Amino acid sequence: MPKYLLLKNYTGGPERHPNFAPMSEWTEDEITAHLAFQRHVGELLRERGEFVDVQALSPEGTYVRYGGPGAAPVTTDGPFPETKELAAGWFMIDVESEARAYEIAAYLSSAPGKDGQPIYEWIEVRPVLSDAPAAVE
Amino acid sequence: MNEHVVRVLAPQVLSILVRRGNDFAAAEDAVQDALLEAHRSWSDAPPDDPKGWLLTVAGRKLIDARRSEAARRRREDALSHEPEPAPAEQADDTLLLLFLCCHPALSPASAIALTLRAVGGLTTREIAEAFLVPEATMAQRISRAKRTVSGRPFAQPGDVAVVLRVLYLIFNEGYAGRVDLSAEAIRLTRQLALACDEPEVAGLLALMLLHHARRDARTDEHGTLVPLDRQDRTQWNEAEIAEGVRILQAALARDRRGEYQIQAAVAALHDDARTAGETDWPQILAWYDELRELTDNPVAALSRAVAVGEVDGPHAGLSAVEELATRLGDHHRLDAVRARLHERAGHLDLAAEHYTRAAARARSTAERDYLTRQAARLRRG
């Protein structure tokens, strides 16, 4: 069974759906409904035996790199205007096929947003490489 | 309680209970309960007849679950008077369990999980570890699979192809976790071969043995993949090769060819060559031609294109690959085969390009790393 990462982006991906309204414009109830939907997706995946992991990421992050010999690490705070993508979190799933992964991603993207309408968020679907090569050459 | 009890006796007890007409899901639960009780009460002294003990206790658990005093007395009497199955019946029981666990109503992933649990006797945790998913996810997958097959009529013996496919998929999972699923698949296929006199069952068992024999040579000490033509053939397991060839020859002699027998025949020809240069490619190509008559599987056709390249030269191989290109779409092996053929034709830049594309589409880290290195080797040269 292949594993897929369903990556939720704050920004990034192809052009946004015209119905998209950022969470800052939602009411409290709309936010509550949205979060309940996320939990519901997790429960659905668990119930079907497809769940591997779910994580949310803080939007605040720091870029760190090697500073060179003997130097301290170089750090810079984000976000940056030139940064195109910012991962918000992910589901990892273990499913029968790529088609099933797409089906789940599309469902995830139908999460309710402003006025209870689907947010049509782009979900990036990335296959996870397996550890073991196939036993048959 | 040793592993023999869990891995060998528990599936036998389960199959006896199912053969007696009990519901599969209920019987499986009862066997798990009996194992728990055995775990608690056998620590000092295991019984003389552990299988009989498990059967009795599991039978009692089943009856308890029905919560009917009258039914309980009746069935307990029936259980205690039923004789132990003879060895031939045990083989039939294994077959019955395999057919049930590989029921066509199940998705492959569910059939694999249920087979490993109910026939292989692996714990849910071991299966979860082998597939790198949380234990709760695997428990849920198994539980759904049990509900799906519960109360369904058994698959007809003609459905042995479905069982073989599930066993082959298990074999191909390899050994990602703590459990060696390839070895487990071989063990289960051996059991099936004892119970089912079909040339394709023998063919699959031979295929598994002939590939498993090369396992130690397939990776170097850093875990890097070593392709067939570079493997140290002294590391191949001669006993497994000899057994695989013996089983294959007996199957082929019955003249009812099938996909597994033909793939095993190809594997046997590779295993038979002392050096890569001595490989009998014309014979391999003849087998792939026969396979093409049986199946239009494009992945098998891709393997045939490799053989065409070896027999008739890389240009002929490339033509055979291009005929498949539309059917295979962006299958990750397509570019790897193109790269290999271009390299043999001396088109080193093209070969490097295809290796790079193949690496981007590889589905395992070992394959990706191997293909990335191949591209780097050609760019340097």
Short mmCIF file of C-alpha atoms in Angstrom, two decimals:
data_model
loop_
_atom_site.label_atom_id
_atom_site.label_comp_id
_atom_site.label_asym_id
_atom_site.label_seq_id
_atom_site.Cartn_x
_atom_site.Cartn_y
_atom_site.Cartn_z
CA MET A 1 0.00 0.00 0.00
CA PRO A 2 1.46 3.34 -0.94
CA LYS A 3 1.62 6.22 1.50
CA TYR A 4 0.85 9.80 0.55
CA LEU A 5 1.37 13.10 2.28
CA LEU A 6 -1.59 15.45 1.86
CA LEU A 7 0.02 18.81 2.39
CA LYS A 8 -2.12 21.79 3.29
CA ASN A 9 -0.64 25.11 2.24
CA TYR A 10 -1.53 28.53 3.60
CA THR A 11 -0.54 29.89 0.26
CA GLY A 12 1.01 28.32 -2.76
CA GLY A 13 -0.28 25.95 -5.34
CA PRO A 14 -2.09 27.03 -8.47
CA GLU A 15 -4.37 30.05 -8.56
CA ARG A 16 -6.89 30.30 -5.76
CA HIS A 17 -10.52 29.44 -6.22
CA PRO A 18 -12.67 32.60 -6.52
CA ASN A 19 -14.67 31.58 -3.42
CA PHE A 20 -11.58 31.64 -1.23
CA ALA A 21 -11.77 33.94 1.76
CA PRO A 22 -8.92 33.94 4.31
CA MET A 23 -9.70 32.66 7.82
CA SER A 24 -9.29 36.19 9.19
CA GLU A 25 -12.65 37.01 7.57
CA TRP A 26 -14.52 34.05 9.08
CA THR A 27 -16.82 34.14 12.08
CA GLU A 28 -16.09 32.12 15.20
CA ASP A 29 -18.74 29.57 14.26
CA GLU A 30 -17.30 29.20 10.78
CA ILE A 31 -13.87 28.52 12.27
CA THR A 32 -15.36 25.99 14.69
CA ALA A 33 -17.12 24.21 11.84
CA HIS A 34 -13.91 24.16 9.83
CA LEU A 35 -11.90 22.61 12.67
CA ALA A 36 -14.64 20.06 13.35
CA PHE A 37 -14.40 19.01 9.70
CA GLN A 38 -10.65 18.45 10.05
CA ARG A 39 -11.27 16.17 13.04
CA HIS A 40 -14.00 14.39 11.12
CA VAL A 41 -11.57 13.63 8.27
CA GLY A 42 -9.13 12.18 10.80
CA GLU A 43 -11.84 9.98 12.31
CA LEU A 44 -12.95 8.82 8.89
CA LEU A 45 -9.40 7.82 7.95
CA ARG A 46 -8.93 6.00 11.26
CA GLU A 47 -12.19 4.15 10.86
CA ARG A 48 -11.22 3.00 7.36
CA GLY A 49 -7.74 1.86 8.42
CA GLU A 50 -6.02 4.47 6.22
CA PHE A 51 -4.66 6.83 8.86
CA VAL A 52 -0.92 7.23 9.46
CA ASP A 53 -0.39 10.71 10.88
CA VAL A 54 -1.80 14.19 11.18
CA GLN A 55 0.12 17.28 12.23
CA ALA A 56 -0.47 21.00 12.19
CA LEU A 57 2.43 23.41 11.89
CA SER A 58 2.82 26.81 13.46
CA PRO A 59 2.87 29.52 10.80
CA GLU A 60 5.86 31.01 12.61
CA GLY A 61 9.14 29.47 11.59
CA THR A 62 12.82 30.20 11.36
CA TYR A 63 15.23 29.49 8.55
CA VAL A 64 18.52 28.01 9.80
CA ARG A 65 21.62 27.09 7.88
CA TYR A 66 25.24 26.10 8.42
CA GLY A 67 27.29 29.25 8.97
CA GLY A 68 30.59 27.89 7.65
CA PRO A 69 33.66 26.52 9.49
CA GLY A 70 33.78 27.70 13.11
CA ALA A 71 30.84 30.07 12.66
CA ALA A 72 27.50 30.02 14.47
CA PRO A 73 24.42 28.81 12.57
CA VAL A 74 22.79 31.54 10.50
CA THR A 75 19.16 32.13 11.38
CA THR A 76 16.49 34.33 9.81
CA ASP A 77 12.87 34.71 10.79
CA GLY A 78 10.14 34.20 8.24
CA PRO A 79 7.81 34.60 6.63
CA PHE A 80 9.27 36.29 3.60
CA PRO A 81 7.42 38.04 0.82
CA GLU A 82 9.30 35.97 -1.75
CA THR A 83 8.32 32.71 -0.05
CA LYS A 84 5.69 31.17 -2.25
CA GLU A 85 4.61 28.30 -0.04
CA LEU A 86 4.00 27.84 3.65
CA ALA A 87 2.95 24.44 4.88
CA ALA A 88 0.11 24.56 7.41
CA GLY A 89 0.06 20.89 8.21
CA TRP A 90 -0.55 17.49 6.76
CA PHE A 91 -2.32 14.19 6.80
CA MET A 92 -0.30 11.12 6.01
CA ILE A 93 -2.39 8.27 4.64
CA ASP A 94 -1.78 4.65 3.66
CA VAL A 95 -4.20 3.81 0.87
CA GLU A 96 -4.96 1.33 -1.87
CA SER A 97 -4.19 3.60 -4.81
CA GLU A 98 -3.32 7.05 -6.03
CA ALA A 99 -6.96 7.49 -7.05
CA ARG A 100 -8.05 6.97 -3.44
CA ALA A 101 -5.43 9.50 -2.27
CA TYR A 102 -6.88 12.07 -4.70
CA GLU A 103 -10.39 11.31 -3.49
CA ILE A 104 -9.39 11.98 0.12
CA ALA A 105 -7.49 15.14 -0.86
CA ALA A 106 -10.51 16.48 -2.73
CA TYR A 107 -12.71 15.75 0.27
CA LEU A 108 -10.25 17.52 2.56
CA SER A 109 -10.35 20.49 0.22
CA SER A 110 -14.14 20.68 0.58
CA ALA A 111 -13.75 21.80 4.23
CA PRO A 112 -16.28 24.51 5.11
CA GLY A 113 -15.05 28.10 5.29
CA LYS A 114 -16.82 31.43 5.01
CA ASP A 115 -20.63 31.09 4.95
CA GLY A 116 -20.14 27.33 5.32
CA GLN A 117 -19.05 27.15 1.67
CA PRO A 118 -16.22 24.77 0.65
CA ILE A 119 -12.86 26.52 0.75
CA TYR A 120 -11.61 24.75 -2.41
CA GLU A 121 -8.11 24.78 -0.90
CA TRP A 122 -5.34 23.22 -3.04
CA ILE A 123 -4.00 20.09 -1.36
CA GLU A 124 -0.58 18.97 -2.48
CA VAL A 125 -0.46 15.17 -2.79
CA ARG A 126 3.05 13.75 -2.54
CA PRO A 127 3.87 10.01 -2.73
CA VAL A 128 6.06 8.81 0.14
CA LEU A 129 9.01 6.68 -0.99
CA SER A 130 9.06 3.25 0.58
CA ASP A 131 12.05 2.05 2.58
CA ALA A 132 12.33 -1.32 0.95
CA PRO A 133 12.89 -2.08 -2.71
CA ALA A 134 10.50 -4.60 -4.26
CA ALA A 135 11.55 -8.18 -3.62
CA VAL A 136 11.27 -9.00 -7.31
CA GLU A 137 13.75 -7.40 -9.71
CA MET B 1 3.89 -19.74 25.13
CA ASN B 2 6.21 -20.12 22.17
CA GLU B 3 5.93 -18.83 18.64
CA HIS B 4 4.93 -22.25 17.29
CA VAL B 5 1.67 -22.02 19.20
CA VAL B 6 0.76 -18.60 17.86
CA ARG B 7 2.02 -18.96 14.31
CA VAL B 8 1.09 -22.57 13.56
CA LEU B 9 -1.53 -23.82 15.99
CA ALA B 10 -3.73 -20.72 16.23
CA PRO B 11 -4.50 -20.62 12.47
CA GLN B 12 -5.22 -24.37 12.59
CA VAL B 13 -7.65 -23.95 15.45
CA LEU B 14 -9.31 -21.04 13.67
CA SER B 15 -9.77 -23.04 10.48
CA ILE B 16 -11.28 -25.96 12.41
CA LEU B 17 -13.78 -23.63 14.06
CA VAL B 18 -14.69 -22.04 10.72
CA ARG B 19 -15.06 -25.45 9.05
CA ARG B 20 -17.48 -26.42 11.80
CA GLY B 21 -19.71 -23.65 10.56
CA ASN B 22 -18.84 -20.85 12.96
CA ASP B 23 -18.87 -17.26 11.82
CA PHE B 24 -15.36 -16.20 10.79
CA ALA B 25 -15.19 -12.93 12.75
CA ALA B 26 -16.55 -14.54 15.91
CA ALA B 27 -14.18 -17.50 15.57
CA GLU B 28 -11.19 -15.21 15.08
CA ASP B 29 -12.10 -13.23 18.20
CA ALA B 30 -12.49 -16.48 20.14
CA VAL B 31 -9.04 -17.71 19.08
CA GLN B 32 -7.45 -14.40 20.10
CA ASP B 33 -9.18 -14.68 23.50
CA ALA B 34 -7.95 -18.25 23.87
CA LEU B 35 -4.38 -17.13 23.10
CA LEU B 36 -4.65 -14.47 25.80
CA GLU B 37 -5.83 -17.05 28.27
CA ALA B 38 -3.03 -19.39 27.22
CA HIS B 39 -0.56 -16.58 27.75
CA ARG B 40 -1.86 -16.18 31.32
CA SER B 41 -2.17 -19.80 32.33
CA TRP B 42 0.62 -21.64 30.48
CA SER B 43 3.53 -19.75 31.98
CA ASP B 44 4.31 -22.58 34.42
CA ALA B 45 3.34 -25.67 32.50
CA PRO B 46 2.00 -25.76 28.96
CA PRO B 47 -0.57 -28.53 28.39
CA ASP B 48 0.41 -31.79 26.71
CA ASP B 49 -1.94 -31.10 23.84
CA PRO B 50 -1.75 -27.33 23.26
CA LYS B 51 -3.86 -27.48 20.11
CA GLY B 52 -6.64 -29.42 21.80
CA TRP B 53 -6.47 -26.98 24.72
CA LEU B 54 -6.76 -23.97 22.41
CA LEU B 55 -9.59 -25.57 20.47
CA THR B 56 -11.54 -26.31 23.62
CA VAL B 57 -11.00 -22.85 25.11
CA ALA B 58 -11.71 -21.03 21.84
CA GLY B 59 -14.82 -23.14 21.38
CA ARG B 60 -15.94 -22.21 24.88
CA LYS B 61 -15.28 -18.52 24.16
CA LEU B 62 -17.43 -18.74 21.07
CA ILE B 63 -20.21 -20.28 23.05
CA ASP B 64 -19.88 -17.74 25.85
CA ALA B 65 -20.22 -15.04 23.26
CA ARG B 66 -23.56 -16.43 22.25
CA ARG B 67 -24.84 -16.09 25.81
CA SER B 68 -27.36 -18.82 25.48
CA GLU B 69 -27.42 -21.45 28.18
CA ALA B 70 -29.19 -24.02 26.06
CA ALA B 71 -27.04 -23.46 23.02
CA ARG B 72 -24.00 -23.63 25.24
CA ARG B 73 -24.69 -27.13 26.54
CA ARG B 74 -25.57 -28.41 23.11
CA ARG B 75 -22.50 -27.06 21.39
CA GLU B 76 -20.08 -27.97 24.15
CA ASP B 77 -21.19 -31.57 23.77
CA ALA B 78 -20.71 -31.35 20.04
CA LEU B 79 -17.23 -29.88 20.42
CA SER B 80 -16.02 -32.42 22.93
CA HIS B 81 -17.11 -35.33 20.76
CA GLU B 82 -15.74 -34.15 17.46
CA PRO B 83 -12.53 -35.99 16.46
CA GLU B 84 -9.27 -34.19 15.66
CA PRO B 85 -8.85 -33.61 11.95
CA ALA B 86 -6.52 -35.88 10.00
CA PRO B 87 -3.50 -34.25 8.27
CA ALA B 88 -5.32 -34.13 4.94
CA GLU B 89 -8.18 -32.27 6.56
CA GLN B 90 -5.70 -29.84 8.08
CA ALA B 91 -4.42 -29.01 4.60
CA ASP B 92 -8.01 -28.46 3.45
CA ASP B 93 -8.56 -26.19 6.43
CA THR B 94 -5.57 -24.04 5.47
CA LEU B 95 -6.98 -23.77 1.98
CA LEU B 96 -10.39 -22.79 3.29
CA LEU B 97 -8.90 -20.07 5.51
CA LEU B 98 -6.81 -18.70 2.63
CA PHE B 99 -9.81 -18.53 0.33
CA LEU B 100 -11.76 -16.71 3.00
CA CYS B 101 -8.97 -14.22 3.85
CA CYS B 102 -8.33 -13.52 0.16
CA HIS B 103 -12.02 -13.19 -0.65
CA PRO B 104 -12.60 -11.17 -3.85
CA ALA B 105 -14.83 -8.77 -1.87
CA LEU B 106 -11.72 -7.51 -0.03
CA SER B 107 -9.31 -4.90 -1.33
CA PRO B 108 -5.75 -6.24 -1.72
CA ALA B 109 -4.54 -4.33 1.34
CA SER B 110 -7.32 -5.76 3.49
CA ALA B 111 -6.77 -9.29 2.18
CA ILE B 112 -3.05 -9.00 2.93
CA ALA B 113 -3.64 -7.83 6.50
CA LEU B 114 -6.26 -10.49 7.21
CA THR B 115 -4.16 -13.28 5.68
CA LEU B 116 -1.11 -12.36 7.74
CA ARG B 117 -3.20 -12.25 10.89
CA ALA B 118 -5.53 -15.25 10.47
CA VAL B 119 -3.37 -17.64 8.42
CA GLY B 120 0.12 -16.31 9.16
CA GLY B 121 -0.60 -15.92 12.87
CA LEU B 122 1.21 -12.57 13.06
CA THR B 123 0.08 -10.10 15.71
CA THR B 124 -1.62 -6.88 14.69
CA ARG B 125 1.41 -4.99 15.99
CA GLU B 126 3.80 -7.01 13.83
CA ILE B 127 1.68 -6.42 10.74
CA ALA B 128 1.43 -2.71 11.55
CA GLU B 129 5.20 -2.51 11.93
CA ALA B 130 5.77 -4.33 8.66
CA PHE B 131 3.60 -1.78 6.83
CA LEU B 132 4.77 1.20 8.90
CA VAL B 133 1.31 2.29 10.01
CA PRO B 134 -0.03 2.84 13.55
CA GLU B 135 -1.22 -0.31 15.30
CA ALA B 136 -4.73 1.18 15.67
CA THR B 137 -4.93 1.69 11.90
CA MET B 138 -3.98 -1.92 11.22
CA ALA B 139 -6.40 -3.16 13.89
CA GLN B 140 -9.16 -1.20 12.19
CA ARG B 141 -8.20 -2.51 8.74
CA ILE B 142 -8.30 -6.11 10.02
CA SER B 143 -11.55 -5.59 11.84
CA ARG B 144 -13.23 -4.14 8.73
CA ALA B 145 -11.90 -7.02 6.65
CA LYS B 146 -13.30 -9.54 9.14
CA ARG B 147 -16.70 -7.87 8.98
CA THR B 148 -16.60 -7.93 5.18
CA VAL B 149 -15.96 -11.66 4.88
CA SER B 150 -18.12 -12.68 7.82
CA GLY B 151 -21.08 -14.70 6.65
CA ARG B 152 -20.01 -14.68 3.01
CA PRO B 153 -20.00 -17.94 1.09
CA PHE B 154 -16.54 -19.33 0.49
CA ALA B 155 -14.82 -18.52 -2.75
CA GLN B 156 -14.88 -21.36 -5.22
CA PRO B 157 -11.65 -23.35 -5.71
CA GLY B 158 -11.37 -21.66 -9.11
CA ASP B 159 -10.47 -18.46 -7.29
CA VAL B 160 -7.01 -19.73 -6.38
CA ALA B 161 -5.65 -16.99 -8.66
CA VAL B 162 -6.92 -14.40 -6.16
CA VAL B 163 -5.07 -16.15 -3.33
CA LEU B 164 -1.89 -16.33 -5.40
CA ARG B 165 -2.06 -12.62 -6.14
CA VAL B 166 -2.35 -11.77 -2.45
CA LEU B 167 0.58 -14.05 -1.57
CA TYR B 168 2.65 -12.49 -4.36
CA LEU B 169 1.86 -8.99 -3.06
CA ILE B 170 2.95 -10.04 0.44
CA PHE B 171 6.19 -11.43 -1.00
CA ASN B 172 6.84 -8.16 -2.80
CA GLU B 173 6.48 -6.12 0.37
CA GLY B 174 9.90 -7.43 1.32
CA TYR B 175 11.13 -6.66 4.79
CA ALA B 176 10.52 -3.04 5.68
CA GLY B 177 9.84 -3.65 9.34
CA ARG B 178 10.81 -6.26 11.89
CA VAL B 179 8.93 -8.97 10.06
CA ASP B 180 10.35 -10.59 6.92
CA LEU B 181 7.22 -10.62 4.77
CA SER B 182 8.99 -12.35 1.87
CA ALA B 183 9.82 -15.31 4.10
CA GLU B 184 6.28 -15.24 5.47
CA ALA B 185 4.85 -15.32 1.93
CA ILE B 186 7.04 -18.32 1.12
CA ARG B 187 5.84 -20.10 4.25
CA LEU B 188 2.18 -19.48 3.37
CA THR B 189 2.68 -20.50 -0.27
CA ARG B 190 4.30 -23.75 0.90
CA GLN B 191 1.18 -24.46 2.96
CA LEU B 192 -1.01 -23.69 -0.02
CA ALA B 193 1.10 -25.96 -2.26
CA LEU B 194 0.53 -28.83 0.18
CA ALA B 195 -3.21 -28.27 0.01
CA CYS B 196 -3.73 -27.39 -3.63
CA ASP B 197 -2.39 -29.36 -6.56
CA GLU B 198 -2.26 -26.54 -9.12
CA PRO B 199 0.80 -25.94 -11.34
CA GLU B 200 0.49 -22.17 -10.83
CA VAL B 201 0.73 -22.57 -7.03
CA ALA B 202 3.98 -24.48 -7.55
CA GLY B 203 4.98 -21.82 -10.09
CA LEU B 204 4.53 -19.02 -7.57
CA LEU B 205 6.43 -20.92 -4.88
CA ALA B 206 9.28 -21.51 -7.34
CA LEU B 207 9.24 -17.84 -8.38
CA MET B 208 9.51 -16.70 -4.77
CA LEU B 209 12.34 -19.12 -3.96
CA LEU B 210 14.30 -18.22 -7.10
CA HIS B 211 14.11 -14.49 -6.27
CA HIS B 212 14.60 -14.92 -2.53
CA ALA B 213 17.80 -16.86 -3.28
CA ARG B 214 19.43 -13.64 -4.55
CA ARG B 215 18.39 -11.49 -1.62
CA ASP B 216 21.76 -11.20 0.13
CA ALA B 217 23.45 -10.19 -3.12
CA ARG B 218 20.88 -7.49 -3.98
CA THR B 219 22.28 -4.89 -1.60
CA ASP B 220 25.85 -4.09 -0.63
CA GLU B 221 27.14 -3.37 2.88
CA HIS B 222 25.82 0.22 2.66
CA GLY B 223 22.34 -0.94 1.69
CA THR B 224 22.82 0.20 -1.91
CA LEU B 225 21.00 -1.79 -4.59
CA VAL B 226 23.21 -4.01 -6.72
CA PRO B 227 21.71 -4.76 -10.16
CA LEU B 228 21.48 -8.36 -11.33
CA ASP B 229 24.43 -8.14 -13.71
CA ARG B 230 26.76 -6.84 -10.97
CA GLN B 231 25.74 -9.17 -8.15
CA ASP B 232 28.26 -11.45 -6.47
CA ARG B 233 26.71 -14.72 -7.56
CA THR B 234 28.59 -16.71 -4.95
CA GLN B 235 26.24 -15.06 -2.44
CA TRP B 236 23.17 -16.58 -4.05
CA ASN B 237 21.48 -19.27 -1.99
CA GLU B 238 22.10 -22.50 -3.89
CA ALA B 239 19.73 -24.57 -1.79
CA GLU B 240 16.84 -22.20 -2.55
CA ILE B 241 17.73 -22.16 -6.25
CA ALA B 242 17.87 -25.96 -6.38
CA GLU B 243 14.52 -26.27 -4.62
CA GLY B 244 12.92 -23.61 -6.84
CA VAL B 245 14.18 -25.30 -10.02
CA ARG B 246 12.97 -28.72 -8.84
CA ILE B 247 9.48 -27.38 -8.04
CA LEU B 248 9.34 -25.45 -11.32
CA GLN B 249 10.36 -28.43 -13.45
CA ALA B 250 7.67 -30.62 -11.89
CA ALA B 251 5.09 -27.87 -12.54
CA LEU B 252 6.15 -27.28 -16.16
CA ALA B 253 6.06 -31.01 -16.86
CA ARG B 254 2.29 -30.89 -16.37
CA ASP B 255 2.01 -28.64 -19.40
CA ARG B 256 -0.49 -26.15 -17.95
CA ARG B 257 1.54 -22.97 -18.23
CA GLY B 258 0.68 -19.82 -16.36
CA GLU B 259 2.19 -16.42 -15.58
CA TYR B 260 3.93 -17.48 -12.37
CA GLN B 261 5.53 -20.55 -13.94
CA ILE B 262 6.84 -18.44 -16.82
CA GLN B 263 8.22 -15.72 -14.57
CA ALA B 264 9.84 -18.45 -12.46
CA ALA B 265 11.37 -19.93 -15.61
CA VAL B 266 12.96 -16.55 -16.38
CA ALA B 267 14.24 -16.27 -12.82
CA ALA B 268 15.66 -19.80 -13.06
CA LEU B 269 17.58 -18.90 -16.24
CA HIS B 270 19.14 -15.91 -14.44
CA ASP B 271 19.98 -18.06 -11.42
CA ASP B 272 21.47 -20.70 -13.70
CA ALA B 273 24.10 -18.38 -15.23
CA ARG B 274 27.45 -18.42 -13.43
CA THR B 275 28.23 -14.96 -14.78
CA ALA B 276 25.95 -12.26 -16.18
CA GLY B 277 27.61 -12.80 -19.58
CA GLU B 278 26.49 -16.44 -19.63
CA THR B 279 22.81 -15.54 -19.26
CA ASP B 280 20.69 -17.35 -21.85
CA TRP B 281 18.85 -14.27 -23.13
CA PRO B 282 17.37 -15.94 -26.24
CA GLN B 283 15.68 -18.48 -23.97
CA ILE B 284 14.49 -15.68 -21.63
CA LEU B 285 13.04 -13.82 -24.61
CA ALA B 286 11.26 -17.01 -25.72
CA TRP B 287 9.63 -17.22 -22.27
CA TYR B 288 8.58 -13.56 -22.42
CA ASP B 289 7.08 -14.18 -25.85
CA GLU B 290 5.05 -16.98 -24.33
CA LEU B 291 4.06 -14.73 -21.43
CA ARG B 292 2.84 -12.14 -23.93
CA GLU B 293 0.45 -14.74 -25.31
CA LEU B 294 -1.05 -15.17 -21.84
CA THR B 295 -1.24 -11.59 -20.57
CA ASP B 296 -1.15 -8.06 -21.92
CA ASN B 297 0.40 -6.78 -18.68
CA PRO B 298 2.56 -3.82 -19.84
CA VAL B 299 5.07 -4.31 -17.01
CA ALA B 300 5.74 -7.85 -18.25
CA ALA B 301 6.09 -6.40 -21.75
CA LEU B 302 8.69 -3.95 -20.41
CA SER B 303 10.73 -6.86 -19.06
CA ARG B 304 10.42 -8.44 -22.49
CA ALA B 305 11.84 -5.24 -24.05
CA VAL B 306 14.92 -5.63 -21.85
CA ALA B 307 15.36 -9.16 -23.21
CA VAL B 308 14.87 -7.89 -26.78
CA GLY B 309 17.67 -5.39 -26.11
CA GLU B 310 19.98 -8.18 -24.96
CA VAL B 311 19.20 -10.48 -27.89
CA ASP B 312 18.71 -8.12 -30.85
CA GLY B 313 20.65 -5.10 -29.64
CA PRO B 314 19.73 -1.88 -27.83
CA HIS B 315 18.03 -0.25 -30.84
CA ALA B 316 15.59 -3.14 -31.15
CA GLY B 317 15.05 -2.92 -27.38
CA LEU B 318 14.30 0.80 -27.61
CA SER B 319 11.76 0.21 -30.38
CA ALA B 320 10.04 -2.39 -28.20
CA VAL B 321 10.00 0.11 -25.30
CA GLU B 322 8.51 2.90 -27.39
CA GLU B 323 5.68 0.61 -28.48
CA LEU B 324 4.75 0.40 -24.80
CA ALA B 325 5.30 4.01 -23.87
CA THR B 326 1.71 5.17 -24.21
CA ARG B 327 0.36 2.19 -22.26
CA LEU B 328 2.83 2.58 -19.41
CA GLY B 329 2.39 6.34 -19.13
CA ASP B 330 4.86 7.63 -16.57
CA HIS B 331 5.54 4.27 -14.92
CA HIS B 332 8.78 4.66 -13.00
CA ARG B 333 10.46 1.68 -14.63
CA LEU B 334 9.95 2.93 -18.19
CA ASP B 335 12.70 5.55 -18.01
CA ALA B 336 15.04 3.18 -16.17
CA VAL B 337 14.78 0.68 -19.03
CA ARG B 338 15.21 3.44 -21.63
CA ALA B 339 18.29 4.68 -19.78
CA ARG B 340 19.86 1.24 -19.71
CA LEU B 341 19.24 0.68 -23.42
CA HIS B 342 20.53 4.13 -24.41
CA GLU B 343 23.66 3.49 -22.39
CA ARG B 344 24.26 0.24 -24.25
CA ALA B 345 23.70 2.05 -27.54
CA GLY B 346 26.38 4.58 -26.51
CA HIS B 347 23.96 7.52 -26.10
CA LEU B 348 25.43 8.49 -22.74
CA ASP B 349 23.80 11.94 -22.46
CA LEU B 350 20.37 10.55 -23.21
CA ALA B 351 20.96 7.69 -20.81
CA ALA B 352 21.89 10.11 -18.00
CA GLU B 353 18.77 12.15 -18.73
CA HIS B 354 16.52 9.08 -18.51
CA TYR B 355 18.22 7.87 -15.32
CA THR B 356 17.53 11.30 -13.78
CA ARG B 357 13.88 11.15 -14.82
CA ALA B 358 13.56 7.59 -13.56
CA ALA B 359 15.05 8.64 -10.20
CA ALA B 360 12.44 11.39 -9.86
CA ARG B 361 9.68 8.82 -10.30
CA ALA B 362 11.12 5.96 -8.24
CA ARG B 363 8.83 4.70 -5.50
CA SER B 364 11.50 3.55 -3.05
CA THR B 365 14.56 5.29 -1.64
CA ALA B 366 16.81 2.36 -2.63
CA GLU B 367 15.72 2.60 -6.28
CA ARG B 368 15.95 6.39 -6.28
CA ASP B 369 19.48 6.34 -4.86
CA TYR B 370 20.60 3.68 -7.33
CA LEU B 371 19.19 5.59 -10.33
CA THR B 372 20.64 8.90 -9.12
CA ARG B 373 24.09 7.31 -8.91
CA GLN B 374 23.74 5.82 -12.39
CA ALA B 375 23.00 9.28 -13.79
CA ALA B 376 26.00 10.74 -11.95
CA ARG B 377 28.30 7.97 -13.24
CA LEU B 378 27.34 8.73 -16.86
CA ARG B 379 27.66 12.50 -16.48
CA ARG B 380 31.16 12.06 -15.10
CA GLY B 381 32.20 9.75 -17.95
#
